[in-house]
XYZ file of C-alpha atoms in Angstrom:
653
model
C 143.344 60.195 72.400
C 139.949 59.077 73.707
C 136.717 61.113 73.788
C 137.488 62.639 77.192
C 140.916 63.882 76.016
C 139.494 65.441 72.853
C 136.725 67.222 74.777
C 139.171 68.554 77.372
C 141.662 69.774 74.722
C 138.988 71.589 72.699
C 137.465 73.132 75.795
C 140.759 74.447 77.170
C 141.668 75.879 73.755
C 138.392 77.792 73.472
C 138.589 79.072 77.037
C 142.163 80.275 76.579
C 141.350 81.978 73.267
C 138.391 83.772 74.830
C 140.458 84.915 77.812
C 143.159 86.297 75.498
C 140.582 88.234 73.481
C 139.218 90.133 76.502
C 141.045 93.349 77.476
C 142.284 93.233 81.066
C 140.237 96.229 82.204
C 137.032 94.721 80.817
C 137.775 91.423 82.474
C 138.663 92.784 85.904
C 135.736 95.157 86.393
C 133.054 92.509 86.896
C 135.370 90.484 89.091
C 135.901 93.417 91.398
C 132.166 93.848 91.586
C 131.768 90.207 92.470
C 134.366 90.477 95.244
C 132.639 93.528 96.680
C 129.467 91.483 97.165
C 131.175 88.629 98.947
C 130.738 88.185 102.661
C 133.717 88.905 104.955
C 136.011 85.959 105.496
C 135.079 85.716 109.172
C 131.325 85.546 108.495
C 129.917 82.106 109.411
C 129.293 80.150 106.189
C 125.827 78.666 105.745
C 123.157 77.346 103.419
C 121.066 79.058 100.766
C 117.817 78.250 102.588
C 116.249 81.488 103.781
C 113.117 81.620 105.903
C 111.205 84.803 105.033
C 107.677 86.085 105.377
C 107.359 86.160 101.592
C 107.689 82.405 100.995
C 105.312 81.382 98.215
C 103.136 78.268 98.400
C 103.217 75.378 95.876
C 105.959 76.791 93.634
C 108.561 79.543 93.598
C 107.966 80.866 90.092
C 107.349 80.049 86.452
C 110.443 81.062 84.502
C 110.262 82.013 80.837
C 113.655 81.236 79.318
C 115.311 83.169 76.450
C 114.786 79.993 74.381
C 110.985 80.402 74.579
C 110.488 77.610 77.095
C 108.858 77.592 80.520
C 110.319 76.049 83.671
C 108.383 75.624 86.912
C 110.701 76.181 89.878
C 109.988 74.578 93.264
C 112.284 75.976 95.943
C 113.316 74.994 99.442
C 110.485 76.979 101.027
C 107.847 75.065 99.067
C 109.525 71.721 99.839
C 109.652 72.656 103.528
C 106.041 73.836 103.788
C 104.796 70.693 102.016
C 106.881 68.536 104.393
C 107.990 66.773 101.201
C 110.624 64.086 101.696
C 110.366 62.451 98.269
C 110.223 63.827 94.739
C 106.596 62.910 94.132
C 105.422 64.781 97.242
C 107.477 67.846 96.311
C 105.886 68.052 92.845
C 102.404 66.662 93.435
C 100.698 70.079 93.229
C 102.394 71.297 90.043
C 99.713 71.227 87.293
C 100.367 68.593 84.696
C 102.317 66.457 87.209
C 100.831 63.194 88.523
C 102.452 60.914 91.085
C 101.984 57.240 91.963
C 103.093 55.392 95.065
C 102.430 52.330 97.210
C 104.127 53.499 100.400
C 104.397 56.416 102.797
C 108.204 56.064 102.682
C 110.092 54.362 99.875
C 109.365 54.082 96.161
C 108.557 50.681 94.736
C 110.562 51.111 91.549
C 109.632 47.776 89.963
C 106.207 49.069 88.913
C 104.247 52.304 89.337
C 104.634 52.302 93.108
C 107.059 55.207 92.961
C 106.800 57.367 89.861
C 105.993 60.808 88.512
C 104.321 61.649 85.200
C 104.273 64.996 83.380
C 101.512 65.637 80.831
C 101.172 61.864 80.528
C 104.875 61.303 79.836
C 106.748 58.726 81.906
C 103.994 56.089 81.934
C 105.859 53.510 79.821
C 107.839 50.967 81.849
C 110.389 49.639 81.342
C 111.832 52.657 79.603
C 110.851 56.277 80.079
C 110.232 59.373 78.025
C 110.870 61.448 81.137
C 114.260 62.284 82.669
C 115.112 62.941 86.296
C 118.437 64.754 86.492
C 120.805 65.776 89.260
C 123.001 68.779 88.491
C 122.059 68.350 84.829
C 123.058 64.656 84.663
C 120.334 61.993 84.091
C 120.023 59.600 87.016
C 118.289 56.382 86.017
C 118.568 52.593 85.862
C 120.790 51.913 82.855
C 119.201 48.517 82.105
C 115.510 49.408 82.461
C 115.987 53.116 81.564
C 113.435 54.666 83.933
C 114.339 56.836 86.967
C 114.002 55.670 90.578
C 112.672 58.305 92.958
C 114.544 56.982 96.015
C 117.802 58.039 94.340
C 116.830 61.730 94.055
C 115.842 63.247 97.396
C 114.422 66.799 97.559
C 116.310 67.433 100.812
C 119.424 67.739 98.612
C 117.789 70.364 96.386
C 118.455 74.063 96.242
C 115.727 74.057 93.584
C 113.681 71.595 91.559
C 113.275 72.637 87.927
C 110.283 71.085 86.145
C 110.496 71.098 82.344
C 106.969 70.225 81.241
C 107.855 70.778 77.576
C 110.491 68.731 75.713
C 114.111 69.907 75.711
C 115.572 68.208 72.610
C 118.614 70.492 72.259
C 119.927 71.137 75.774
C 118.859 67.776 77.281
C 118.608 65.523 74.223
C 117.537 61.890 74.579
C 114.771 60.793 76.971
C 113.568 64.360 77.575
C 109.929 64.652 76.451
C 109.694 66.114 79.969
C 112.256 66.431 82.746
C 112.940 67.334 86.376
C 116.367 68.679 87.310
C 117.596 68.857 90.905
C 119.992 71.755 91.512
C 122.051 70.623 94.510
C 122.500 72.541 97.741
C 125.822 74.107 98.552
C 127.384 76.172 101.332
C 126.818 79.922 100.970
C 127.299 82.930 103.187
C 124.896 84.527 105.608
C 122.573 81.860 107.016
C 123.979 79.489 109.627
C 126.230 76.491 109.497
C 124.514 73.361 110.770
C 120.917 72.197 110.418
C 119.104 69.321 112.059
C 115.583 67.997 111.463
C 113.912 65.258 113.461
C 110.282 64.269 112.991
C 107.871 61.432 113.747
C 104.374 60.666 112.574
C 101.614 58.169 112.117
C 102.336 54.524 111.212
C 105.706 54.645 113.030
C 107.022 57.073 110.449
C 110.316 58.726 111.327
C 112.650 61.184 109.618
C 116.119 62.322 110.624
C 118.337 64.749 108.724
C 121.572 66.542 109.535
C 123.555 68.846 107.244
C 126.609 70.995 107.688
C 128.393 73.494 105.475
C 131.431 75.697 105.668
C 134.449 77.214 103.971
C 138.154 76.597 104.443
C 140.779 78.520 102.446
C 138.769 78.867 99.248
C 137.094 75.459 99.601
C 133.383 75.394 100.380
C 131.816 72.140 101.509
C 128.334 70.856 102.203
C 127.542 67.445 103.701
C 124.186 65.870 104.444
C 122.864 62.580 105.809
C 119.228 61.514 105.920
C 117.153 58.547 107.003
C 113.425 57.918 106.586
C 111.384 54.899 107.623
C 107.730 53.912 107.990
C 105.629 50.817 108.604
C 103.195 52.170 106.008
C 99.503 52.972 106.012
C 98.623 49.367 105.059
C 99.912 45.936 105.971
C 103.061 45.045 104.036
C 103.644 48.657 102.963
C 106.831 49.414 104.905
C 109.744 51.310 103.404
C 113.076 52.899 104.219
C 115.417 55.375 102.503
C 118.987 56.324 103.503
C 121.372 58.653 101.746
C 124.575 60.611 102.272
C 125.454 63.607 100.116
C 128.620 65.680 99.606
C 129.151 68.853 97.559
C 132.600 70.481 97.350
C 133.534 73.675 95.525
C 137.134 74.849 95.110
C 138.116 78.159 93.545
C 141.029 77.872 91.092
C 141.924 81.517 90.678
C 139.619 84.268 89.494
C 138.100 82.481 86.485
C 138.138 78.752 87.233
C 136.237 76.584 89.684
C 136.143 72.869 90.468
C 133.066 71.196 91.919
C 132.721 67.629 93.195
C 129.342 66.107 93.941
C 128.754 62.624 95.400
C 125.655 60.840 96.650
C 125.209 57.357 98.097
C 121.601 56.176 98.340
C 119.818 53.034 99.459
C 116.108 52.381 99.675
C 113.588 49.589 99.860
C 109.834 49.371 99.676
C 107.220 46.641 99.905
C 104.249 46.107 97.612
C 101.137 45.709 99.796
C 99.134 44.440 96.801
C 95.645 45.531 95.754
C 92.916 45.556 98.378
C 91.045 42.245 98.185
C 93.705 40.711 95.940
C 94.598 37.003 95.971
C 96.930 35.744 98.721
C 100.658 35.704 98.040
C 103.378 33.400 99.261
C 105.818 36.291 99.876
C 105.596 40.053 100.173
C 107.143 41.615 97.038
C 110.013 43.924 97.921
C 112.131 46.265 95.788
C 115.600 47.241 97.063
C 118.052 49.564 95.289
C 121.579 50.712 96.157
C 123.337 53.405 94.170
C 126.493 55.551 94.095
C 126.544 58.673 91.951
C 129.305 61.235 91.361
C 129.996 64.273 89.179
C 133.224 66.257 88.787
C 132.684 69.666 87.170
C 135.336 72.097 85.961
C 133.819 75.527 85.299
C 135.237 78.714 83.861
C 134.154 82.268 83.122
C 136.207 84.447 80.772
C 134.397 87.597 79.769
C 131.684 86.676 77.253
C 132.488 82.952 77.381
C 131.582 80.652 80.225
C 131.296 76.904 80.302
C 131.722 73.634 82.074
C 133.100 70.141 81.640
C 131.292 67.432 83.612
C 132.593 63.894 84.097
C 130.109 61.592 85.806
C 129.634 57.991 86.877
C 126.813 56.007 88.455
C 126.819 52.414 89.714
C 123.967 50.583 91.370
C 122.244 47.275 91.956
C 118.662 46.136 92.434
C 117.246 43.168 94.332
C 113.600 42.708 93.379
C 111.646 39.924 95.095
C 108.369 39.075 93.346
C 105.487 36.629 93.456
C 104.227 34.782 90.373
C 100.535 34.192 91.044
C 99.950 31.921 88.054
C 102.875 29.587 88.865
C 102.534 29.986 92.635
C 106.191 30.595 93.377
C 108.496 33.442 94.355
C 111.345 34.620 92.156
C 114.039 37.304 92.276
C 115.402 39.687 89.648
C 118.936 41.020 90.166
C 120.132 44.029 88.185
C 123.547 45.687 88.102
C 123.335 49.033 86.312
C 125.850 51.673 85.302
C 126.041 54.996 83.498
C 129.032 57.205 82.800
C 130.067 59.938 80.446
C 131.250 63.444 79.708
C 129.170 66.593 79.215
C 130.878 69.675 77.748
C 128.974 72.951 77.317
C 129.909 76.539 76.458
C 127.810 79.707 76.436
C 128.963 82.793 74.577
C 127.374 86.234 74.891
C 128.078 88.353 71.837
C 127.268 91.910 70.813
C 123.720 93.220 70.331
C 122.045 90.457 72.329
C 123.573 87.529 70.465
C 123.832 84.356 72.582
C 125.150 80.925 71.601
C 125.113 77.700 73.611
C 126.903 74.669 72.240
C 128.341 71.417 73.505
C 129.083 67.725 73.158
C 127.714 64.796 75.196
C 129.272 61.345 75.407
C 127.204 58.785 77.357
C 127.394 55.081 78.103
C 124.729 53.229 80.073
C 123.520 49.696 80.613
C 124.439 46.761 82.833
C 123.415 43.155 83.460
C 120.356 41.386 84.855
C 119.408 37.904 86.013
C 116.042 36.374 86.858
C 116.178 33.390 89.202
C 113.173 31.100 89.494
C 112.871 27.705 91.214
C 112.544 26.123 87.760
C 114.943 28.187 85.619
C 117.417 31.076 85.458
C 117.606 33.752 82.761
C 120.854 35.730 82.477
C 121.537 38.836 80.409
C 125.255 39.633 80.396
C 126.675 43.101 80.885
C 125.960 45.291 77.846
C 126.433 49.031 77.356
C 124.736 51.416 74.927
C 126.846 54.323 73.634
C 125.604 57.707 72.409
C 127.589 60.706 71.166
C 125.830 63.953 70.335
C 126.607 67.599 69.573
C 124.284 70.575 69.742
C 124.070 74.312 69.191
C 121.410 76.785 70.305
C 121.479 80.361 68.980
C 119.446 83.327 70.157
C 119.447 87.068 69.671
C 117.357 90.093 70.600
C 116.499 93.502 69.225
C 114.261 96.384 70.117
C 113.802 98.555 73.206
C 110.165 99.274 74.066
C 109.228 96.072 72.286
C 111.959 93.444 72.573
C 112.000 90.453 70.235
C 114.113 87.373 71.095
C 114.149 84.650 68.413
C 116.090 81.432 68.931
C 116.754 78.137 67.172
C 118.781 75.032 67.925
C 119.723 71.584 66.688
C 121.119 68.407 68.260
C 122.643 65.589 66.209
C 123.062 62.221 67.913
C 124.887 59.093 66.855
C 124.069 55.870 68.669
C 126.375 52.899 68.246
C 123.352 50.578 68.371
C 120.521 52.626 66.806
C 122.250 54.921 64.309
C 121.658 58.643 63.852
C 118.831 60.842 65.120
C 118.158 64.565 65.425
C 116.166 66.926 67.574
C 115.536 70.612 67.157
C 113.594 73.631 68.280
C 112.745 77.191 67.276
C 110.991 79.908 69.233
C 110.465 83.576 69.849
C 109.772 85.728 72.927
C 108.222 89.203 72.563
C 108.431 91.499 75.604
C 106.677 94.834 76.126
C 106.168 96.476 79.486
C 105.190 93.851 82.063
C 104.010 91.430 79.365
C 105.777 88.650 77.493
C 104.449 86.510 74.661
C 106.184 83.335 73.547
C 105.860 80.649 70.871
C 107.929 77.496 70.496
C 108.067 74.452 68.218
C 110.304 71.444 68.844
C 111.016 67.879 67.776
C 112.151 65.505 70.514
C 113.306 61.894 70.463
C 113.629 58.959 72.850
C 115.935 56.063 71.936
C 114.953 52.458 72.670
C 116.511 51.432 75.949
C 118.586 48.401 76.846
C 115.432 46.748 78.169
C 114.489 45.999 74.529
C 117.715 43.989 74.151
C 116.905 42.103 77.382
C 113.472 41.087 76.133
C 114.625 40.188 72.613
C 117.351 38.040 74.160
C 114.680 36.253 76.214
C 112.735 35.695 72.989
C 115.854 34.255 71.262
C 116.243 37.257 68.962
C 119.434 38.799 70.404
C 120.106 41.457 67.715
C 116.561 42.406 66.685
C 116.433 45.312 69.142
C 118.824 47.306 66.923
C 116.130 47.480 64.226
C 113.887 49.615 66.450
C 113.498 53.361 65.849
C 113.419 56.183 68.404
C 110.106 57.384 69.770
C 109.450 60.928 68.517
C 107.490 63.955 69.699
C 106.288 67.003 67.763
C 105.596 69.824 70.190
C 104.015 73.263 69.904
C 103.531 75.663 72.776
C 102.578 79.298 73.104
C 101.675 81.512 75.984
C 101.562 84.810 77.808
C 103.217 85.981 81.016
C 102.508 89.154 82.979
C 104.613 90.066 86.019
C 104.504 93.190 88.125
C 105.337 93.804 91.775
C 103.402 91.294 93.873
C 101.384 89.652 91.092
C 102.232 87.323 88.230
C 100.216 85.345 85.702
C 101.389 82.709 83.226
C 99.121 81.090 80.641
C 100.303 78.383 78.240
C 98.664 76.305 75.500
C 100.381 73.208 74.157
C 100.013 70.439 71.580
C 102.181 67.298 71.851
C 102.034 64.473 69.316
C 104.038 61.274 69.878
C 104.697 58.763 67.103
C 106.745 55.559 66.721
C 106.080 54.741 70.384
C 107.293 51.264 71.364
C 104.587 48.691 72.003
C 104.698 44.989 72.838
C 103.129 42.666 70.264
C 102.565 38.998 71.150
C 100.362 37.975 68.208
C 101.370 36.769 65.705
C 104.379 35.075 67.349
C 107.203 35.518 68.088
C 106.666 38.301 70.658
C 108.441 41.545 69.762
C 108.572 45.290 70.429
C 107.446 47.426 67.460
C 107.208 51.191 66.760
C 103.428 51.289 66.282
C 102.193 53.490 69.136
C 100.909 57.033 68.664
C 99.015 59.481 70.839
C 98.392 63.193 71.247
C 97.882 65.451 74.254
C 96.600 69.005 73.893
C 95.882 71.339 76.749
C 96.540 74.482 78.706
C 97.926 75.571 82.062
C 97.371 78.653 84.178
C 99.521 79.889 87.078
C 98.650 82.820 89.366
C 100.840 84.179 92.163
C 99.812 87.090 94.382
C 101.212 88.615 97.529
C 98.652 91.218 98.659
C 100.524 91.867 101.940
C 104.031 90.967 103.160
C 102.479 88.383 105.487
C 100.283 86.715 102.838
C 101.176 84.790 99.681
C 98.773 82.916 97.411
C 99.336 80.601 94.460
C 96.716 79.110 92.188
C 97.311 76.718 89.318
C 95.050 74.905 86.891
C 95.646 72.385 84.091
C 93.388 70.983 81.376
C 94.360 68.159 79.010
C 92.611 66.580 76.048
C 94.340 63.234 75.389
C 93.730 61.381 72.139
C 92.944 58.560 72.567
C 91.179 59.095 75.856
C 93.119 56.177 77.306
C 96.459 58.029 77.389
C 97.543 57.174 80.951
C 98.142 59.680 83.740
C 96.741 62.606 81.733
C 93.696 63.776 83.746
C 91.360 66.084 81.848
C 91.771 68.718 84.552
C 93.503 69.371 87.842
C 93.825 72.396 90.082
C 95.770 73.434 93.149
C 95.511 76.367 95.546
C 97.978 77.303 98.263
C 98.135 80.013 100.928
C 101.016 80.971 103.208
C 100.376 83.273 106.181
C 103.052 84.577 108.522
C 101.282 86.765 111.108
C 104.492 87.210 113.144
C 108.168 86.380 112.804
C 107.673 83.349 115.041
C 104.513 81.796 113.566
C 103.844 80.474 110.042
C 100.822 78.738 108.488
C 100.730 76.962 105.144
C 97.609 75.395 103.608
C 97.121 73.854 100.181
C 94.547 71.788 98.361
C 94.573 69.651 95.221
C 91.641 68.536 93.076
C 92.235 66.089 90.211
C 89.840 64.515 87.710
C 89.695 60.781 87.140
C 92.467 59.343 85.013
C 93.350 56.194 83.126
C 96.085 54.063 84.689
C 97.889 51.459 82.602
C 101.258 50.590 81.135
C 100.957 51.414 77.422
C 103.884 49.138 76.543
C 101.666 46.103 77.082
C 98.012 47.225 77.271
C 95.526 48.823 74.917
C 93.026 49.618 77.650
C 93.072 49.722 81.403
C 91.298 50.767 84.593
C 90.419 54.256 85.738
C 90.995 55.746 89.167
C 88.370 58.210 90.380
C 88.676 61.954 90.936
C 89.816 63.086 94.364
C 90.455 66.121 96.553
C 93.118 66.399 99.224
C 93.760 69.142 101.761
C 97.135 69.578 103.445
C 98.615 72.011 105.946
C 101.503 72.927 108.182
C 101.976 75.179 111.199
C 105.460 76.159 112.381
C 106.326 77.826 115.688
C 109.750 79.436 116.037
C 110.999 79.143 119.593
C 114.272 80.986 119.171
C 116.055 82.988 116.483
C 119.267 84.977 116.782
C 122.398 85.533 114.679
C 121.570 82.825 112.145
C 120.566 80.300 114.818
C 116.998 79.138 115.291
C 114.791 76.435 116.774
C 111.422 75.662 115.229
C 108.615 73.220 116.037
C 106.285 72.130 113.233
C 103.174 70.023 112.732
C 102.263 68.816 109.261
C 99.109 67.134 108.024
C 98.388 65.482 104.678
C 94.882 64.599 103.499
C 93.531 66.048 106.722
C 89.890 65.521 105.630
C 90.438 61.754 105.304
C 89.517 61.611 101.604
C 89.618 58.079 100.204
C 91.619 58.255 96.994
C 93.744 56.000 94.819
C 97.080 56.354 93.073
C 96.560 52.962 91.391
C 93.448 50.719 91.202
C 92.758 49.259 94.652
C 95.864 50.933 96.060
C 94.354 53.502 98.448
C 96.429 56.511 99.423
C 97.200 57.429 103.046
C 94.399 58.850 105.177
C 95.100 61.698 107.607
C 98.853 61.525 107.753
C 100.301 63.552 110.657
C 103.912 64.373 111.387
C 105.466 66.609 114.015
C 109.056 67.533 114.643
C 111.762 70.065 115.264
C 114.088 71.917 112.918
C 117.189 73.554 114.352
C 119.984 75.709 112.954
C 123.100 75.789 115.089
């Protein structure tokens, strides 16, 4: 039997054994409770997107997990009030997160024209220390390893989960930081069809339609979206299209099957730096991608788990201009990823909790560079990783509750050998206060891009001698939550070693594990709702990178947001962001680079509800970004948009 068969056999055996060990009366009681909370069968099925007067600005909450980690959650309300149609816009005001872009619509994935960075992680391209996941599955270019933002649209998200600390046990490879998109699905109580149409400056247009429902135990959610803009500069146009499907079928009282599929296509132009030399063509990056996940879930008393089978296939057409040789050339990439993710969670007596699982992943593809004078071809190659992990936690105490936890992941790579990651932490809770401390060791395997470059340098097998990049992480903090106020303070220390760097001298050119850097800092989150109609969020981040040239790690940044709903039919949302200057470079190839200056942006939205009854509503909105016209830069000589306006209508039918 192959890996999939072994995983399925072991999983079914454990699930059946757990079900047999649970007395019938203990098993049925919670199920009856669940059924009592379900909506009547004739209630119109709808989405889990609720418009309330208590919507919080910037972010929904900062969650402190039982494993002594923190997760920043950005919900649908925050995405809506920010008028965020791409991942960078949805996360731009989360402290520690930096975004880069060339275009109003579309992410230029061939460089830093469409990227996010968390505490400085994610700056190395090709490759990435940062994962972008969809339903817990990494979504990235298998050849070049980094994520592409046009493939993960926040309109599909029930929530965005931002892991600013490494997750070496539950997420494993390429997870010094991570963003996970939890997909939307049809739920009860909120309407059935939603439509959004909007237009704005620079011929920017957005159209979205989604529909959900239930038929005989099957719930379904479908969505289609299109965005396009001419851009705020010449040669800065872009377009994104995607179609999304999420099905959920109940298989009795304890089993459930989910199917998720997304087809995305996007392109973006590179307008070039202001005042740059003339080019013979406008560089353009186009990506097409199909992504699917089949998930079989179960819940049997204290044991619940899932088996995910996934596949991703895509291709890239990247047109570029070589200024030194004065000719255009094109890079074609076919990329793929596929695998199986099995996970179980067991809740034992006296607060004992165990999570364990096995991951089997393959990723890679082929690439070809065509120039007028030559053609370089890298044939289809796949990297294979198999890993197993376990994470154990417990708790004791009443007035003072102590929750220690520890976990380990062991990985075997067919190309790079064995590696391990681990973590240990403790959470202490008393009254409204919680203290936490966590230490972890993360790893990031060399990507297939190293094989591509070594092949170009006539060293086809040398890439297998490279070691994983490694991170040692410490974090501690305090959280206080009561009624309408919450505060979260965290201090962290992250040290990266064995980072991959390009070395050209002495020849031949190679990648070597010689890079090292350290980022220490702290983050503060405040959320306060003094009245039902008012909600405020403040957040602040400080970082001390060593060396100072660690890219995309500004020494400080702060954000403030206010939401005001004076009546049921009128809503205001205002937010501002202030960020210190930061170094911008690709550390794979450079030892020093340019700085972009500090900036401040102010954004806002006003929404007017024209009609609302029985789950149906019509709403007009006007959104403004950088309304003060601040001149700022994501990259050197790549100015950001000035005074971007968009107005539209959102309807639930």
